[in-house]
Short mmCIF file of C-alpha atoms in Angstrom, two decimals:
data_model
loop_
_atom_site.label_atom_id
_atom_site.label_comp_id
_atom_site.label_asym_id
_atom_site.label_seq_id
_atom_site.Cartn_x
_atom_site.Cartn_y
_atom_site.Cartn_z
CA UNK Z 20 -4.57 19.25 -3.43
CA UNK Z 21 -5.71 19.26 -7.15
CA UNK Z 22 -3.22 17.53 -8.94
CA UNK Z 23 -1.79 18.85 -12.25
CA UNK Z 24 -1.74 15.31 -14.33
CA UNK Z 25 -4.09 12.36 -14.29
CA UNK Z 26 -1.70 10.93 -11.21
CA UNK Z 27 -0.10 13.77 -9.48
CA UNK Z 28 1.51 14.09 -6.34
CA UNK Z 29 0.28 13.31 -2.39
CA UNK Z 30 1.74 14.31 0.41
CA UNK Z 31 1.76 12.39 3.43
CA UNK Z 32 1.69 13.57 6.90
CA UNK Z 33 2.46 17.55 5.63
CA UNK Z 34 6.42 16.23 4.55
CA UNK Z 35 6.58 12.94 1.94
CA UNK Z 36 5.85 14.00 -1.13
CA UNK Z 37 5.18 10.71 -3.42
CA UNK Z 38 4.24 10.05 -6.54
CA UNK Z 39 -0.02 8.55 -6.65
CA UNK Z 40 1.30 5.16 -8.32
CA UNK Z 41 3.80 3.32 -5.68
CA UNK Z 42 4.71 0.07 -5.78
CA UNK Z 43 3.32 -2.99 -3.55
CA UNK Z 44 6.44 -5.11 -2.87
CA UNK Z 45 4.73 -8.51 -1.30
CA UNK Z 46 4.98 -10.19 -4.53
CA UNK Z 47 8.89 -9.76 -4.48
CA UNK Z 48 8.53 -13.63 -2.11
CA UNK Z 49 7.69 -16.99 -2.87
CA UNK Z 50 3.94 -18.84 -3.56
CA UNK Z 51 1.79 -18.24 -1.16
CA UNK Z 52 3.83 -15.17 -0.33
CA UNK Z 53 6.02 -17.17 1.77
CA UNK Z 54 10.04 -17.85 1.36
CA UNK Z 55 11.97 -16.50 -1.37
CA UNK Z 56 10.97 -15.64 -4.89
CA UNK Z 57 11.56 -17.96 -7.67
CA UNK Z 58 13.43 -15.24 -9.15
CA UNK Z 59 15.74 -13.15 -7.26
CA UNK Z 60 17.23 -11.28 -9.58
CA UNK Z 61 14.04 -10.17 -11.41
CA UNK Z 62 12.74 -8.89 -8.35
CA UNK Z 63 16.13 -6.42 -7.89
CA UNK Z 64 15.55 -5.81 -11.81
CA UNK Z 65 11.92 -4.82 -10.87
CA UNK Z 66 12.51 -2.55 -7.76
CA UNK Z 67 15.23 -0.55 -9.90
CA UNK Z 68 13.16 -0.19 -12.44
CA UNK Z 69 10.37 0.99 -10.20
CA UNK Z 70 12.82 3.88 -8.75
CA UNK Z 71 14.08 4.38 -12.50
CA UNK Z 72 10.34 5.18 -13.71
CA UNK Z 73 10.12 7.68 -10.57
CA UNK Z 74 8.08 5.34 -8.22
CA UNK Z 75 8.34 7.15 -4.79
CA UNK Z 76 6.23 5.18 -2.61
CA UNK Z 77 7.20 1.38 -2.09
CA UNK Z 78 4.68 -0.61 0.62
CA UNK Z 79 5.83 -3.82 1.98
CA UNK Z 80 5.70 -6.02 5.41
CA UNK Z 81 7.46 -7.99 7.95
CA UNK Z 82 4.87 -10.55 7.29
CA UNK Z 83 5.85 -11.12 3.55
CA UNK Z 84 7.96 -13.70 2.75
CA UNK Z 85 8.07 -13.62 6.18
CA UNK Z 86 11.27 -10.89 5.93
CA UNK Z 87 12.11 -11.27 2.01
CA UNK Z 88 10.33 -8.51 0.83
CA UNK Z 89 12.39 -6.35 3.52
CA UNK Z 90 15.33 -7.87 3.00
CA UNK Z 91 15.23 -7.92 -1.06
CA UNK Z 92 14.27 -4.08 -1.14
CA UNK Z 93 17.69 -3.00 0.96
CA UNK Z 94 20.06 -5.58 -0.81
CA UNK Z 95 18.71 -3.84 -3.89
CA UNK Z 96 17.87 -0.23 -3.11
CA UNK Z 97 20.19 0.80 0.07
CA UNK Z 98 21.17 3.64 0.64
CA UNK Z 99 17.88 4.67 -0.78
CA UNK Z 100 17.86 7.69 -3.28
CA UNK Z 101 16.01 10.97 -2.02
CA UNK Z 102 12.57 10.72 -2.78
CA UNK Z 103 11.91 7.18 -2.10
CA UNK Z 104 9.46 6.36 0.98
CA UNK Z 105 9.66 2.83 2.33
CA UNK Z 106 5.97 2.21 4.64
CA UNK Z 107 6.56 -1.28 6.41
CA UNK Z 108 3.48 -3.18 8.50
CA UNK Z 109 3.48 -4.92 11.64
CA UNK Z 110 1.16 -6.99 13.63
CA UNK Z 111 0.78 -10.24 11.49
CA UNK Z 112 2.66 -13.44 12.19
CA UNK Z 113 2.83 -16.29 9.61
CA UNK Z 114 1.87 -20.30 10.44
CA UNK Z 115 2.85 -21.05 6.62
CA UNK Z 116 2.22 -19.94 2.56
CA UNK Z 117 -0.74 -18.02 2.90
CA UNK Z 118 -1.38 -17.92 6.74
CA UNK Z 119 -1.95 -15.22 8.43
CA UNK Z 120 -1.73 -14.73 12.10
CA UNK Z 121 -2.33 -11.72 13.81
CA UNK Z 122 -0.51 -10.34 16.97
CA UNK Z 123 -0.43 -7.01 17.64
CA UNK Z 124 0.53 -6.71 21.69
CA UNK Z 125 2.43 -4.20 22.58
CA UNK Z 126 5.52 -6.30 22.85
CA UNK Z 127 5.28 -7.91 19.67
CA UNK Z 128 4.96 -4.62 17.53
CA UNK Z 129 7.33 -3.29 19.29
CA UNK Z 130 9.91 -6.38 18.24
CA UNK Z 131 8.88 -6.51 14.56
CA UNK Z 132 9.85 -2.53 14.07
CA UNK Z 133 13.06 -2.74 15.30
CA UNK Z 134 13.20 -6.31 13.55
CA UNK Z 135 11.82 -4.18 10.05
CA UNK Z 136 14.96 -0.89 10.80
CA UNK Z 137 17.39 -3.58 11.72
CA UNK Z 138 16.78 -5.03 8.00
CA UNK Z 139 15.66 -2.67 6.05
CA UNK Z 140 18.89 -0.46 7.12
CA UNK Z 141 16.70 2.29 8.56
CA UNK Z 142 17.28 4.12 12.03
CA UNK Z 143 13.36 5.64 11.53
CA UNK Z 144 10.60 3.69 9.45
CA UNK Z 145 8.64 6.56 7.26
CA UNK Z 146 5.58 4.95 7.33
CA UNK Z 147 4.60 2.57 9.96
CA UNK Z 148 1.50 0.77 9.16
CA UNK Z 149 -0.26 -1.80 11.91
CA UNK Z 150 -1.20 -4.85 9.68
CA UNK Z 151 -4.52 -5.64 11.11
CA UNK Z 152 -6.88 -5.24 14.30
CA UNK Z 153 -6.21 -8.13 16.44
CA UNK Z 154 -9.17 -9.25 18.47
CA UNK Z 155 -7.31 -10.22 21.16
CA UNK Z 156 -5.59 -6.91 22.00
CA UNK Z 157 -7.41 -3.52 22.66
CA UNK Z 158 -7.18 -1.91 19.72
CA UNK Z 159 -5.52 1.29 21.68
CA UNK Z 160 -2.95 -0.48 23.50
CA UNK Z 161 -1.72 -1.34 19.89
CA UNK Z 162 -2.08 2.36 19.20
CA UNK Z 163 -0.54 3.97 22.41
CA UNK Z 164 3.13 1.09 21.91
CA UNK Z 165 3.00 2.71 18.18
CA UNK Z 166 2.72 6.39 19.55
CA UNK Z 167 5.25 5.67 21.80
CA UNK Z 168 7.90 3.95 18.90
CA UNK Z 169 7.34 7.72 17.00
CA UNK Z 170 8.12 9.69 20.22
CA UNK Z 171 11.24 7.71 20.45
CA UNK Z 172 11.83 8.91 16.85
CA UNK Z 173 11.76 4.92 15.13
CA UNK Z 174 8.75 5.93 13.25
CA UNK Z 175 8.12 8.95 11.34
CA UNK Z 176 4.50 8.37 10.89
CA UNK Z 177 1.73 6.21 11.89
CA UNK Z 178 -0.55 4.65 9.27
CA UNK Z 179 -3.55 1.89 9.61
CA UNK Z 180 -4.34 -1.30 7.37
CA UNK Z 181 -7.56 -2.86 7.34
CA UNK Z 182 -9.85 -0.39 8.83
CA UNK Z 183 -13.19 0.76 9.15
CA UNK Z 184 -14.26 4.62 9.91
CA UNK Z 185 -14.74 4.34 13.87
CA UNK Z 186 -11.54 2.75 13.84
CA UNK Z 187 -9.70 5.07 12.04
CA UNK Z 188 -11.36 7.67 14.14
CA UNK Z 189 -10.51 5.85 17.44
CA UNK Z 190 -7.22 5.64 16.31
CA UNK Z 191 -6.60 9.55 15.59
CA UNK Z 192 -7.63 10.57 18.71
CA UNK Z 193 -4.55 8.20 20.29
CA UNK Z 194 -2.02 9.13 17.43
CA UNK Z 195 -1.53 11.47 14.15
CA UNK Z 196 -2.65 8.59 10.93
CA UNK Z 197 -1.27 9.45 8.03
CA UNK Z 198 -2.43 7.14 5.64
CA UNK Z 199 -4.79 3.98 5.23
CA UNK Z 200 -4.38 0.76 3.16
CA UNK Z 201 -7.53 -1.60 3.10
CA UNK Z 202 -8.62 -4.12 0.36
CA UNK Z 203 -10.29 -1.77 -2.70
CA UNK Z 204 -10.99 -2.06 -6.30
CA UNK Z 205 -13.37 -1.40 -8.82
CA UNK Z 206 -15.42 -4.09 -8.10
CA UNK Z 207 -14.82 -4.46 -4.03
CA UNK Z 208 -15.64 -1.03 -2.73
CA UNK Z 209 -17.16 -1.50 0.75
CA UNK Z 210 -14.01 0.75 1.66
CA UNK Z 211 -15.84 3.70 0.04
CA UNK Z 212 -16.72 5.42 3.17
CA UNK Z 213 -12.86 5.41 4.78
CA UNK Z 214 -11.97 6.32 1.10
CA UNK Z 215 -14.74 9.45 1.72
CA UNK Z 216 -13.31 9.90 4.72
CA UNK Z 217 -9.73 9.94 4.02
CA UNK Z 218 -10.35 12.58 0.98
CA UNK Z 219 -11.89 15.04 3.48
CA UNK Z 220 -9.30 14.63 5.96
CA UNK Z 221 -6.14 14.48 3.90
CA UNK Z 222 -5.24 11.58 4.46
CA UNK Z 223 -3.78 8.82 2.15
CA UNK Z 224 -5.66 6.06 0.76
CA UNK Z 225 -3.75 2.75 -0.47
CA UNK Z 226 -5.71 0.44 -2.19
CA UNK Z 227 -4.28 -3.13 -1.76
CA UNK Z 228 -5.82 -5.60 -4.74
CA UNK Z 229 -6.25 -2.53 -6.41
CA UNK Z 230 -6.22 -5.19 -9.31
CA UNK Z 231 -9.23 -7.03 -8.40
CA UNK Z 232 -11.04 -5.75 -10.86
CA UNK Z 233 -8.99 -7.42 -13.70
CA UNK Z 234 -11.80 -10.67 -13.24
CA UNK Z 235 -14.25 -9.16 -14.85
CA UNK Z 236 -11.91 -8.33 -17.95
CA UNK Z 237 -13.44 -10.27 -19.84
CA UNK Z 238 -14.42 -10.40 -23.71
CA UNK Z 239 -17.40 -7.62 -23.67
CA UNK Z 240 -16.78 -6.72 -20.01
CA UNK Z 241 -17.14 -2.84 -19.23
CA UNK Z 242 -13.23 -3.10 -18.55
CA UNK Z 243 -12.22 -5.09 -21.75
CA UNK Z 244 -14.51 -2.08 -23.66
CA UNK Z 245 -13.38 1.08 -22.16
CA UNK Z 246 -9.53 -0.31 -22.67
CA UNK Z 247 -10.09 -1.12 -26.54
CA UNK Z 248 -11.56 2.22 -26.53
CA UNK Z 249 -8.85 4.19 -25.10
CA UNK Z 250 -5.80 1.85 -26.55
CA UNK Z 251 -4.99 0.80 -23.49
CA UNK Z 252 -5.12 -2.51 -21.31
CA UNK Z 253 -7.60 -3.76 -18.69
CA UNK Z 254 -5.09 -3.72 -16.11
CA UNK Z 255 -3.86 0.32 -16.42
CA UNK Z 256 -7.57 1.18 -17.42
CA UNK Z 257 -8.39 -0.38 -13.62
CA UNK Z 258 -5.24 1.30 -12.21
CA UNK Z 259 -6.68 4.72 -13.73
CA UNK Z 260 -10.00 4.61 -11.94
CA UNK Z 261 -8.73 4.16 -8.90
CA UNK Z 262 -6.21 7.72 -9.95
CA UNK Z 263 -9.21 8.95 -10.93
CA UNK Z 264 -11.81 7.76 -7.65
CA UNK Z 265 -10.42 10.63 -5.28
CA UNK Z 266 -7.26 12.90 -4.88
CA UNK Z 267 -6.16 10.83 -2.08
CA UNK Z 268 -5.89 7.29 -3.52
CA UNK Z 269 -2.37 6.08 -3.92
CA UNK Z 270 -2.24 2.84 -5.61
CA UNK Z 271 0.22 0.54 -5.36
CA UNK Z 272 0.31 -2.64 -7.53
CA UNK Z 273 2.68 -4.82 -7.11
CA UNK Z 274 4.51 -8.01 -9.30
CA UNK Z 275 7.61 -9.68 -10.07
CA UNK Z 276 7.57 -8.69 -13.76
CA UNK Z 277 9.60 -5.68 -14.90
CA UNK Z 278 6.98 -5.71 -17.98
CA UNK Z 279 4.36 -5.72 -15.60
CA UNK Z 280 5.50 -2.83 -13.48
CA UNK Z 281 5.66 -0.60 -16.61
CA UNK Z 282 2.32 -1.74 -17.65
CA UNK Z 283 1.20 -0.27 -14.41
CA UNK Z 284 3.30 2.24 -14.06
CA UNK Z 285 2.03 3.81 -17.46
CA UNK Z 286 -1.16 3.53 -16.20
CA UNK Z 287 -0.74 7.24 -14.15
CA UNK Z 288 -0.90 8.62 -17.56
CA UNK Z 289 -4.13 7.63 -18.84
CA UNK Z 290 -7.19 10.36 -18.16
CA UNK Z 291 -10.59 8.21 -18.25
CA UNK Z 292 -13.28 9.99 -19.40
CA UNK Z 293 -16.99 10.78 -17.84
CA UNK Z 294 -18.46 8.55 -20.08
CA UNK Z 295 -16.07 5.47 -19.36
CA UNK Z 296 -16.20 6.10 -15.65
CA UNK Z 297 -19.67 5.90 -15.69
CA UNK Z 298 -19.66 2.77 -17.80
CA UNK Z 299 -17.20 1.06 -15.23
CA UNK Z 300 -19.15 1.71 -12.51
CA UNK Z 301 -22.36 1.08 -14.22
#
């Protein structure tokens, strides 16, 4: 699939059609990403805005907030208009702002999806993502409860977080994977192989910090050039390699700012050059 703009479309699993640029929703809760967000009503002005600009793809958690995030995307969006794809993860619990716990038994996914339909307003989850691996639980007993959940129609698809390429392979041969989200950016690109890998399988790619690179913005930086040089900003010029990295990539930035989500947003139309890609990854 050779898309017909700098962003394009994807399709995931053969049926959701999205967008490239979607929208990360975990910053929609409180420091630390824990409780409620300092400002509620931005984040509803932010997620209608994101639907407004033709945002198809919006990622979130159980795990964030933990609940908010859920909870703030169907106050705000429900029913959801055609077109827009809610993934949810499971398999992280939460000890306090910025702790991270995972748990992904059989029993305990199996609690947090109908705990993520039951607020999100959902009968099926679209995309079903399991947060982590958990070293504690065999890695295909965490597969075989999610097969199951899609046989009994709660989830339309099955999707991985945090990966590596034997994983993601192990994990095919239990269930169909649509789609992977790992931590990737210009500057943190050890995920290069499962990005590889997802291009030549069709699979999705979701880049989560795909805003990393923004710390090396600075005065002089390759970023801070290329983005003088195109009239643009560090941020969307960071955004645009990743559109630009492979056909499968499908960024999603998130924030709490409606500025900032147009910022980003606008990003999808920017076409980088060979000469500034190579000077980015130089």
């Amino acid at each position: 699939m050779r898309p017909s703009a700098p962003e394009g479309t994807f399709t995931l699993g053969g049926d959701l059609t999205v967008r490239r640029m979607g929208f990360g929703a975990m910053r929609l809760t409180g420091a630390g990403i824990w409780g409620d967000p300092p400002n509620h009503h931005e984040c509803q002005a932010v997620l209608r805005r994101a639907v407004e600009l033709g945002v198809g793809l919006i990622d979130t958690a159980d795990s964030y907030g933990p609940g908010v995030s859920e909870r703030i995307i169907a106050e705000t969006l429900h029913p959801y208009p055609a077109g827009v794809v809610i993934a949810t993860k499971g398999g992280l619990l939460r000890g306090g702002p910025d702790s991270w716990i995972p748990d992904c038994r059989p029993e305990h996914l199996r609690t947090a999806l109908e705990g993520s339909l039951k607020v999100l307003r959902l009968e099926r989850i679209d995309v079903y993502q399991l947060h982590t691996v958990d070293p504690k639980v065999p890695f295909a007993d965490s597969l075989g409860e999610l097969r199951r959940l899609r046989d009994e129609g709660k989830i339309r698809h099955v999707a991985l977080s945090n990966v590596d390429v034997p994983r993601l392979e192990q994990a095919r041969r239990i269930v169909p994977i649509v789609s992977v989200q790992n931590r990737y950016n210009l500057t943190e690109r050890r995920s290069d192989p499962v990005v590889d890998y997802c291009e030549r399988e069709g699979l999705g790619f979701l880049p989560w910090f795909p805003l990393g690179a923004g710390r090396v913005a600075q005065a002089g930086g390759p970023l801070a050039r290329v983005a003088q040089r195109r009239g643009a900003t560090p941020t969307q010029v960071a955004l645009a390699w990743l559109l630009g990295r492979a056909r499968c990539m499908l960024p999603i930035p998130g924030t709490a700012k409606v500025r900032h989500l147009e910022e980003n947003v606008a990003a999808a139309a920017l076409s980088l050059t060979d000469d500034d890609r190579r000077e980015l990854e130089g």
